[in-house]
Each structure stands twice: as C-alpha cells, then as structure tokens.
Coordinates of C-alpha atoms in Angstrom, one line a residue:
M1 CA 0.1 0.1 0.1
P2 CA 1.6 3.3 -0.9
Q3 CA 2.8 5.5 2.1
T4 CA 0.5 8.3 0.9
T5 CA -2.5 6.0 1.4
L6 CA -1.4 5.1 4.7
V7 CA -0.8 8.7 5.9
S8 CA -4.2 9.8 4.5
F9 CA -5.9 6.9 6.4
A10 CA -4.1 7.9 9.7
V11 CA -5.3 11.4 9.5
I12 CA -8.7 10.5 8.5
V13 CA -9.1 8.0 11.4
A14 CA -7.8 10.6 13.6
A15 CA -10.4 12.9 12.6
T16 CA -12.9 10.7 13.4
A17 CA -11.6 10.6 16.9
I18 CA -11.0 14.3 17.6
A19 CA -14.7 15.0 16.3
P20 CA -16.5 13.5 19.6
L21 CA -13.9 15.2 21.8
I22 CA -14.9 18.6 20.4
T23 CA -18.4 17.7 20.7
D24 CA -18.0 16.9 24.3
H25 CA -15.9 20.0 25.1
V26 CA -18.5 22.5 23.6
K27 CA -21.6 20.6 24.6
R28 CA -22.0 23.3 27.7
W29 CA -22.5 25.9 25.2
I30 CA -24.0 24.2 22.2
A31 CA -24.9 20.6 21.2
I32 CA -23.0 20.1 17.9
P33 CA -23.7 16.8 16.1
S34 CA -20.5 15.0 15.8
V35 CA -21.3 14.3 12.0
V36 CA -21.0 18.0 11.4
L37 CA -17.5 18.3 12.9
E38 CA -16.5 15.3 11.1
I39 CA -17.6 17.0 7.6
L40 CA -15.9 20.3 8.9
L41 CA -12.6 18.4 10.1
G42 CA -12.8 16.8 6.5
I43 CA -12.7 20.0 4.9
L44 CA -10.0 21.3 7.1
I45 CA -7.4 18.3 6.4
G46 CA -8.5 17.8 2.8
P47 CA -6.9 18.9 -0.3
Q48 CA -8.7 22.5 -0.5
V49 CA -7.2 23.7 3.0
L50 CA -4.3 22.0 5.0
G51 CA -3.8 19.2 2.5
W52 CA -2.9 16.6 5.0
A53 CA -5.0 13.9 3.4
G54 CA -6.3 12.9 0.0
V55 CA -9.0 10.7 -1.5
D56 CA -7.6 8.0 -3.6
D57 CA -9.5 4.4 -4.6
V58 CA -8.9 2.9 -1.1
M59 CA -10.2 5.9 0.9
G60 CA -13.1 6.1 -1.6
F61 CA -14.1 2.7 -1.2
V62 CA -13.9 2.7 2.6
A63 CA -16.1 5.8 2.5
D64 CA -18.7 4.3 0.2
F65 CA -18.9 1.4 2.4
G66 CA -19.3 3.6 5.4
L67 CA -22.3 5.1 3.6
A68 CA -23.6 1.8 3.0
M69 CA -23.2 1.1 6.7
L70 CA -25.2 4.4 7.5
M71 CA -27.9 3.2 5.3
F72 CA -27.9 -0.3 6.9
L73 CA -28.2 1.0 10.3
A74 CA -31.0 3.1 9.1
G75 CA -33.1 0.3 7.7
Y76 CA -32.0 -1.8 10.8
E77 CA -33.8 0.8 13.1
L78 CA -37.0 0.7 11.0
K79 CA -39.2 -1.7 13.1
I80 CA -42.0 -2.5 10.6
D81 CA -44.4 -3.5 13.1
E82 CA -44.1 -0.1 14.9
V83 CA -44.5 2.2 11.8
R84 CA -47.0 0.2 9.6
G85 CA -50.5 1.6 9.3
K86 CA -51.0 5.4 9.7
P87 CA -47.5 6.2 10.4
I88 CA -46.2 4.9 7.1
R89 CA -49.3 6.1 5.1
L90 CA -48.7 9.7 6.4
A91 CA -45.0 9.5 5.8
S92 CA -45.5 8.4 2.3
A93 CA -48.2 11.1 1.5
G94 CA -45.8 13.5 2.9
W95 CA -42.9 12.6 0.6
L96 CA -45.1 12.5 -2.3
I97 CA -46.2 16.1 -1.7
S98 CA -42.3 16.9 -1.1
L99 CA -41.7 15.5 -4.4
V100 CA -44.2 17.5 -6.5
L101 CA -43.0 20.5 -4.5
G102 CA -39.3 19.9 -5.1
L103 CA -39.8 18.9 -8.8
G104 CA -41.9 22.0 -9.2
F105 CA -39.2 24.2 -7.9
G106 CA -36.5 22.5 -9.9
A107 CA -38.5 23.2 -13.0
L108 CA -38.8 27.0 -11.9
V109 CA -35.1 27.2 -11.8
H110 CA -33.8 25.1 -14.6
G111 CA -37.0 24.1 -16.8
W112 CA -38.0 20.6 -17.4
A113 CA -34.1 19.0 -17.5
F114 CA -32.2 16.6 -15.5
A115 CA -30.8 19.4 -13.4
S116 CA -34.3 20.2 -12.1
L117 CA -34.8 16.4 -11.2
I118 CA -31.6 16.3 -9.3
I119 CA -32.4 19.4 -7.3
G120 CA -35.9 18.4 -6.8
L121 CA -35.0 14.9 -5.5
A122 CA -32.3 16.5 -3.2
L123 CA -34.9 18.6 -1.7
T124 CA -37.1 15.5 -0.8
T125 CA -34.5 13.6 1.3
T126 CA -34.3 13.2 5.1
A127 CA -31.1 12.4 6.8
L128 CA -32.8 9.4 9.0
G129 CA -29.2 7.6 9.5
T130 CA -27.8 11.0 10.5
T131 CA -30.4 12.1 13.0
L132 CA -31.1 8.8 14.3
P133 CA -28.2 8.6 16.8
M134 CA -29.6 12.0 18.2
V135 CA -33.0 10.9 18.6
R136 CA -32.2 7.5 20.1
D137 CA -29.8 9.6 22.7
A138 CA -32.7 11.8 23.5
G139 CA -34.8 8.9 24.5
L140 CA -37.5 9.3 21.8
L141 CA -37.2 6.0 19.8
P142 CA -39.6 4.1 22.1
T143 CA -42.3 6.8 22.1
P144 CA -45.1 7.4 19.6
L145 CA -43.2 10.5 18.2
G146 CA -40.0 8.2 17.8
A147 CA -42.3 5.8 15.3
R148 CA -43.3 8.9 13.5
V149 CA -39.6 10.1 13.0
L150 CA -38.6 6.7 11.6
A151 CA -41.6 6.3 9.4
V152 CA -41.1 9.9 8.0
G153 CA -37.3 9.2 7.8
A154 CA -37.7 5.9 5.9
A155 CA -39.8 7.5 3.4
G156 CA -37.4 10.4 2.9
E157 CA -34.5 7.8 2.4
F158 CA -36.4 5.1 0.4
G159 CA -38.2 7.1 -2.0
P160 CA -35.2 9.2 -3.1
I161 CA -33.4 6.0 -3.5
I162 CA -36.0 4.4 -5.6
A163 CA -36.5 7.5 -7.8
V164 CA -32.6 7.6 -8.4
A165 CA -32.6 4.0 -9.4
L166 CA -35.4 4.8 -12.0
L167 CA -34.6 8.2 -13.2
F168 CA -30.6 8.0 -13.3
N169 CA -29.8 4.7 -14.8
D170 CA -28.0 4.2 -17.8
Q171 CA -30.3 1.0 -18.4
D172 CA -33.6 1.0 -20.4
P173 CA -36.4 2.2 -18.1
A174 CA -38.5 -1.2 -18.6
R175 CA -35.4 -3.1 -17.7
T176 CA -34.9 -1.1 -14.6
V177 CA -38.3 -1.6 -13.4
L178 CA -37.9 -5.2 -14.1
F179 CA -34.7 -5.4 -12.0
L180 CA -36.4 -3.4 -9.2
L181 CA -39.1 -6.2 -9.2
A182 CA -36.6 -9.0 -9.1
F183 CA -34.7 -7.3 -6.2
G184 CA -38.0 -6.9 -4.4
V185 CA -38.8 -10.7 -4.8
V186 CA -35.2 -11.4 -3.4
A187 CA -35.7 -8.9 -0.8
A188 CA -39.1 -10.3 0.4
R189 CA -38.0 -13.8 0.3
L190 CA -34.9 -12.8 2.6
L191 CA -37.3 -10.9 4.8
R192 CA -39.6 -14.0 5.3
V193 CA -36.7 -16.2 6.0
A194 CA -35.1 -13.8 8.5
A195 CA -38.6 -13.6 10.5
N196 CA -38.9 -17.4 10.9
R197 CA -37.5 -19.3 13.8
R198 CA -34.0 -20.0 13.5
P199 CA -32.5 -23.4 12.9
G200 CA -31.3 -25.0 16.0
R201 CA -27.8 -25.1 14.7
I202 CA -27.8 -21.3 13.6
S203 CA -29.1 -20.4 17.4
R204 CA -26.4 -22.5 18.9
L205 CA -23.7 -20.9 16.9
V206 CA -25.0 -17.4 17.4
R207 CA -25.1 -17.9 21.2
T208 CA -21.9 -19.8 21.8
T209 CA -19.8 -17.4 19.6
L210 CA -20.9 -14.1 21.0
G211 CA -18.0 -13.8 23.4
T212 CA -15.3 -15.7 20.9
S213 CA -13.2 -14.9 17.9
A214 CA -15.9 -16.6 15.6
Q215 CA -18.3 -14.0 16.0
F216 CA -20.6 -16.0 13.9
A217 CA -23.7 -13.6 14.3
V218 CA -21.8 -10.5 13.2
R219 CA -20.1 -12.4 10.4
L220 CA -23.4 -13.3 9.0
C221 CA -25.0 -10.0 9.5
M222 CA -22.1 -8.6 7.2
V223 CA -22.7 -11.6 4.8
V224 CA -26.3 -10.2 4.5
V225 CA -25.0 -6.6 4.0
V226 CA -22.4 -7.5 1.1
F227 CA -24.7 -9.8 -0.5
M228 CA -27.6 -7.1 -0.6
L229 CA -24.9 -4.5 -2.0
W230 CA -23.7 -7.1 -4.6
L231 CA -27.3 -7.8 -5.8
A232 CA -28.3 -4.2 -6.1
G233 CA -25.1 -3.4 -7.9
T234 CA -25.3 -6.4 -10.2
L235 CA -28.9 -5.4 -11.1
G236 CA -27.8 -2.0 -11.9
L237 CA -29.6 -0.4 -8.9
D238 CA -28.2 2.1 -6.2
L239 CA -26.1 0.4 -3.6
L240 CA -27.9 2.2 -0.9
L241 CA -31.2 0.5 -1.7
G242 CA -29.6 -2.9 -0.8
A243 CA -27.8 -1.6 2.2
F244 CA -31.3 -0.2 3.5
V245 CA -32.9 -3.7 2.9
A246 CA -30.2 -5.5 4.5
G247 CA -30.8 -3.4 7.6
L248 CA -34.5 -4.7 7.6
V249 CA -33.4 -8.4 7.1
V250 CA -30.9 -8.3 9.9
R251 CA -33.5 -6.5 12.4
L252 CA -35.8 -9.4 11.6
F253 CA -33.1 -12.1 11.9
L254 CA -32.1 -10.8 15.4
D255 CA -35.8 -10.2 16.6
A256 CA -36.6 -13.8 15.8
G257 CA -33.9 -14.8 18.6
D258 CA -33.2 -14.0 22.2
P259 CA -33.5 -10.4 22.9
E260 CA -30.5 -10.3 25.0
E261 CA -28.4 -11.8 22.2
G262 CA -29.7 -9.5 19.8
A263 CA -28.9 -6.5 22.0
V264 CA -25.2 -7.7 22.0
V265 CA -25.1 -8.3 18.3
E266 CA -26.5 -4.9 17.8
S267 CA -23.8 -3.2 20.0
K268 CA -21.2 -5.1 17.9
I269 CA -22.6 -3.9 14.5
E270 CA -23.0 -0.4 15.8
A271 CA -19.3 -0.5 17.0
I272 CA -18.4 -1.4 13.2
G273 CA -20.4 1.3 11.9
F274 CA -20.2 4.2 14.1
G275 CA -16.8 3.3 15.4
L276 CA -15.0 3.6 12.1
L277 CA -16.9 3.2 8.8
I278 CA -19.7 5.8 9.2
P279 CA -17.4 8.7 10.6
F280 CA -14.9 8.1 7.9
F281 CA -17.4 8.5 5.2
F282 CA -18.4 12.1 6.8
V283 CA -14.7 12.9 7.0
V284 CA -14.1 12.1 3.4
S285 CA -17.3 13.8 2.3
G286 CA -15.9 17.2 3.8
M287 CA -12.5 16.2 2.0
R288 CA -14.5 15.7 -1.2
Y289 CA -16.6 19.1 -0.5
D290 CA -15.7 21.8 -3.2
L291 CA -15.4 24.6 -1.1
D292 CA -13.5 26.6 -3.8
A293 CA -16.5 26.5 -5.9
L294 CA -18.8 27.6 -3.4
L295 CA -16.7 30.6 -2.4
A296 CA -15.7 31.5 -6.0
T297 CA -19.3 31.9 -7.1
P298 CA -21.3 34.6 -5.2
S299 CA -24.7 33.1 -6.5
A300 CA -23.8 29.7 -5.0
I301 CA -23.3 31.6 -1.6
V302 CA -26.7 33.2 -2.1
L303 CA -28.2 29.9 -2.7
L304 CA -26.9 28.0 0.4
P305 CA -29.5 29.8 2.8
V306 CA -32.3 29.7 0.0
F307 CA -31.7 25.8 0.1
L308 CA -31.7 25.5 3.6
V309 CA -35.0 27.3 3.8
L310 CA -36.3 25.1 1.0
F311 CA -35.6 22.1 3.0
L312 CA -37.7 23.1 5.7
V313 CA -40.5 24.3 3.4
I314 CA -40.6 21.4 0.8
R315 CA -39.8 18.6 3.4
G316 CA -41.0 20.0 6.5
L317 CA -44.4 21.9 5.9
P318 CA -46.0 18.8 4.3
V319 CA -45.2 16.8 7.3
L320 CA -46.3 19.7 9.7
A321 CA -49.7 19.7 7.8
L322 CA -50.3 16.0 7.5
H323 CA -49.8 15.2 11.3
H324 CA -51.9 17.9 12.7
R325 CA -54.5 15.7 14.1
D326 CA -52.2 13.2 15.5
L327 CA -49.4 15.2 17.4
P328 CA -49.5 18.3 19.7
V329 CA -47.8 21.4 18.2
R330 CA -44.3 21.1 19.7
P331 CA -43.9 17.4 18.7
R332 CA -45.4 18.1 15.4
W333 CA -42.7 20.8 14.8
T334 CA -40.1 18.4 16.2
L335 CA -41.0 15.8 13.6
A336 CA -41.1 18.4 10.8
L337 CA -37.7 19.9 11.5
L338 CA -36.3 16.4 11.9
A339 CA -37.8 15.4 8.4
S340 CA -35.8 18.7 6.9
A341 CA -32.4 17.7 8.0
A342 CA -30.9 16.0 4.9
L343 CA -27.4 15.4 4.1
P344 CA -26.1 11.9 2.7
L345 CA -28.5 11.6 0.1
V346 CA -27.8 15.1 -0.9
V347 CA -24.3 14.3 -1.4
V348 CA -25.0 11.2 -3.3
I349 CA -27.8 12.9 -5.8
T350 CA -25.6 16.1 -6.2
T351 CA -22.5 13.8 -7.0
I352 CA -24.5 12.2 -9.7
G353 CA -25.7 15.5 -11.3
T354 CA -22.1 16.7 -11.4
E355 CA -20.2 13.8 -12.5
A356 CA -22.8 13.6 -15.4
G357 CA -22.3 17.4 -16.1
L358 CA -26.0 18.0 -15.4
L359 CA -25.6 20.1 -12.4
P360 CA -22.9 23.1 -11.8
T361 CA -20.5 22.3 -9.1
S362 CA -21.3 25.4 -7.4
T363 CA -25.0 24.7 -7.0
A364 CA -24.1 21.0 -5.8
S365 CA -21.6 22.9 -3.3
A366 CA -24.7 25.2 -2.0
M367 CA -26.9 22.4 -1.5
V368 CA -24.3 20.1 0.2
G369 CA -23.5 23.1 2.5
A370 CA -27.2 23.8 3.1
G371 CA -27.4 20.0 4.0
M372 CA -24.5 20.3 6.6
L373 CA -26.3 23.4 8.3
S374 CA -29.6 21.5 8.1
V375 CA -28.3 18.6 10.4
L376 CA -26.6 21.0 12.7
I377 CA -29.5 23.4 13.2
F378 CA -32.9 21.5 12.7
P379 CA -32.3 18.6 15.1
L380 CA -30.9 21.0 17.8
I381 CA -34.4 23.1 17.5
A382 CA -36.4 20.0 17.2
L383 CA -34.8 18.2 20.2
R384 CA -35.0 21.3 22.5
L385 CA -38.6 21.8 21.7
V386 CA -39.5 18.3 22.7
R387 CA -37.2 18.5 25.8
D388 CA -39.0 21.6 27.2
E389 CA -42.2 19.7 27.1
Q390 CA -40.9 16.7 29.1
P391 CA -40.9 17.0 33.0
G392 CA -38.0 15.9 35.2
P393 CA -34.5 15.2 34.0
H394 CA -33.8 15.9 30.4
P395 CA -32.6 13.0 28.2
A396 CA -28.9 13.0 27.2
E397 CA -27.7 15.6 25.0
P398 CA -27.8 14.7 21.1
G399 CA -25.0 14.4 18.9
L400 CA -22.6 12.5 21.1
R401 CA -22.3 9.6 19.2

C-alpha cells in the first residue's frame, strides 16, 4: 500500500476520534452533532485547506462502504410493526407532496431538465441515518413520536433511492423496473426467512460465539449486507437500496432470537459502523466538498441559505400539515424539523448530477453546504422543543455519538 494512502488513512481516522472530543468540549454551550464536525474536519484536512490527506481509490471505497453502513443501520432501526398503518401512510403521502414541490421548484429554476430532477429529488431527502443517533440519545425512539420519526425518515430515504434508480440509470427504464421487481422478490424472500424461527444449529452458533473470535452472528450480518450490496449493484440499482433492505433483514433475524443476544449483536454492529466506517464517510465527504466552487461563485453563496429554507418548506411543511390531528404542536414541529434535515443523499444525488455534467459544481456545493447546516440547526431546535415539554431530568444531549 502506498505511503500516501497510509498517511491519509491515519489522518482521517484521527479526525474521526477528534470530532467527539470537540463535541464533548463545547456541549456546555451548544450541542453540535458529531457528524457536522466530522465534515468540517474533513474540509480542514482535505486538499483545499491543509492538504494533510487525499482521497484515492482505497479511501473512496472505505468511505462508500461507510455510507452503505449508515443506510444499513437506518434500515435496521426501522421496526416494521411500529410504523405500519397510519404512520407510514402519512409519511409516504408527505414524501409524495414533497416530491411534487421539489420537482416544481427545480423546473422553475432550470426548466424541465435533468438538473431540475436532481435539485427536486435532493430537496425531498431526509437524513434518517444522521439524525437517528441524536433521536435515540434523546430517548425518543420508544415513544409514539419516535415511530413517526422512523416512518418519515424511511420515506425520505427510501423514496429518493427508488427515484434515483429509476431516473438516473443508464439502463432502459423498462429493464430497470424489471430489475427492481426482481430485487423486491429476493428481498421479500429474505425478509420472510429472517422472520422465521432460526434452525437449532444457527441459534447455537449465535449463542456460543458471541464472546469468541468466531463472532458468527456479526459475520452473518456482514454477509447479508455485502450480498444485498452485490445484488443491487449487479442489477444496476443504487447500492444504498441494498444496504437499507439489508438492515430490515438483519433486524428481523435478530428479533426472531433471544432479545439479550440481539442486543449484544446490535452493539457489535453499531461499533463497526459508528466506530469507524460511518464517521470515515463523513470526514471523506468533507474532503470531497468543493469549498472553492462555493466561495468563488457569489450566486452559490446566496443559494446556500435559500436551499436551507427550501429543505424546511418542501420537506417539513407537508409533514407538519399531515400530522396536525395526531400530534400536539411542539412534537409536530419536532417531527417536521427532523424531516427537514438532509445530508447523505444530498451528497449522493448532487454527485450524480455533477459527474454527469448536469449540475453546476457551485450549485451542488451550495446544496451540500445547506445540508450540513440542516443537520446542525434543525435537530438542535427540534430536540430542544420536545425536551422543554418533558418534565423531570432531560434526556442525554444529542449528537454525542
């Protein structure tokens, strides 16, 4: 392995460890999500500022796998039984309304072109994987509001992924639909198998290797992740779709066994994801961020706050309106603000647009910059609103993962 690759890897890993230290140090004044600091540190150590680290094929692969793990854990947290029915119906309706609004804005700016589709889709995304640790640390996941957060976040992740697979694919559209159906059949079969009672030998191996070097359950989960990534890639679909479904499969598999064993395996999977791969992705995202394009284009600097407001208007307001009968005012605003936080898929979608020459780099930089601000500002306000309504001791401060 080249020395430059090892140096870059060491600097990036160091940045992932420094981010939570800074978060912990400043939490007395402001609760900054660790993910935001990881991106900012990536910008700092990257080629456009200090130049301490670069992104080669190895760094890019590890970062892309980190994004897959982020989507995998988002799918893992989605408990189908808790979101089925009204929560997922309202979430799906909200995303469709956001899609119409987003595409309408894109058409207004760029006309009916692929650039308008890219902008419109990016505005409909929700950073469920990014905000989920904050929501969980705040103690909201077991609550009815937590189920709504999961449903709205899943719609904001899954909907854009499907749209990307259909719209930005080199294959014939009919062929893409056929491959999506084939993927759906395989995924449904895996979900059914995972939900069934485990064979005795599998249960025994899971139980007896939890504390040994074999770690069969963790290895099996990783096999599911890699297989679903391979299947999605082979069918010409977005790899994030495979990662998300892999999370659903692993959740059902662990729920079918002993709860204590499932909790242990879950902690080990989270250690792999949140301990290295996911923060690695966010640091590299900062290194890839085109700061020069943003600063060199005055119109892009103006667009950044515009996109930040649009995330709230296009993604948040439909959620706010659709849940007016089910949630009090403050929890409803909490849900809307969390739905408006967008970053990972904004990076993915705008990258597709810039690499295809369909979206100006400056516009993409403005959208990603707005996404960074959205995951910093919106969750802080959202969780503050819901904490102010809760009596007694406040839950843990968000953003410390």
